[in-house]
Amino acid sequence: MRRIAIGGLAAAILLGTAGCTGPAPAAPAAPIPTGPAVQAQLAELPSPAPDSPVLAVSTVLEQDDGALLCLGAVAESAPPQCEGLELLGWDWAAFEHTETGGVRWAQGVAIEGTYEPEARTFTQTGEPMSAAAITMPAIEVPQGSLDAAAIEAAQRDVEAVDRADVLGSYGERGTLVVEVIYDDGTVQAAIDAIYGPGVAFVISALRGSAAPPTVTEPPLDTAAPVITGDTEARLGELPTPSATEPVLAVGTVLDNGTPMLCYNVATSLPPQCGGPEVVGWDWSAVEYEEANGVRWTDAVAMMVTYDAAAHAVTPVEMLDLAALTMPARESVSGNLDAATHQAVQDEIWSLQRPDVLGSGGDGIVEIEVVYDDGSIQAGFDEIYGPGVVHVWSWLG
């Protein structure tokens, strides 16, 4: 199992375990254990199976003759790319979806079903509904005391373990966050036994029935959008700014014929992703991994220029990612109801712009783009009014 976590709204799709809230973890009394012995213990983590239906909120992707429930990172491309569980009982006619190149997919789907860890299947037991029509209890990662070096060492151990049910790991608030397909508390207990309490926090992609969602009223299909009329035409005229002066880029470079700078990377070996082409990339100048003819780096930092028309970045200077202090993303909120929020997202995604990387938000539609110099934000404000859409620029 290997997951390269860059950050962003795509990670917000993961849901907490049926009892993952609790007191802030205590500070570790000593340096946390790492290395082969820890990796061997992580490889023996339990793989619990729920004894009742659980809830998944994710993307559904057509694969071969069936459907895939995406879990973990989803590469924002058209169609998306992801890894996950075989989804049984899915009916494409029952949910609004998008199709490109003969491949269908649906984003923001909430489905109740049964999970079989050994078979790696999720069998739908209830009717699918829009994720925008439900409210899930928030997940709060408890405050820890690990420094960046300790978190990176622990991440290397987690990423070295070849387990399909472990989706990835990252650091947040001084805590090692481990993402798994499902935990009933036994995975958290096992990890606490390895590292000691207060080091790691387990997040489960499947939510148990102990924390049911609240259905938002009115139903999605009865709500009116923010505006009507020429919205589609006006959205099509949104600017696509280029960065002619160097801007900061943090991501993974992957080469499957053409080097690409990736924002989100799908869990697989080799990984999969979509992103702008990297012009003039020199593999001999960086450390990388290779499998099946595909090369990729861990997260790298560099100054680049961005050509929006060519959807390509050109590196200007490589930077030391570990030496960078990344500013915290400010919290934004708004007053949109769930139906309006979903309607605006659907309109934006219908544009199929390659520079739109992801979307989400709470009461406000947060859109992540490759680059914005302020003109995309101004365009959305003109179309929908201030406070409806908030644009985050990846580069810059």
PDB file of C-alpha atoms in Angstrom, residues 24 183 236:
ATOM      1  CA  ALA A  24      -6.984  15.075  23.129  1.00  0.00           C
ATOM      2  CA  ASP A 183     -12.546   0.495  11.905  1.00  0.00           C
ATOM      3  CA  GLY A 236     -17.943  29.173 -19.830  1.00  0.00           C
TER       4      GLY A 236
END
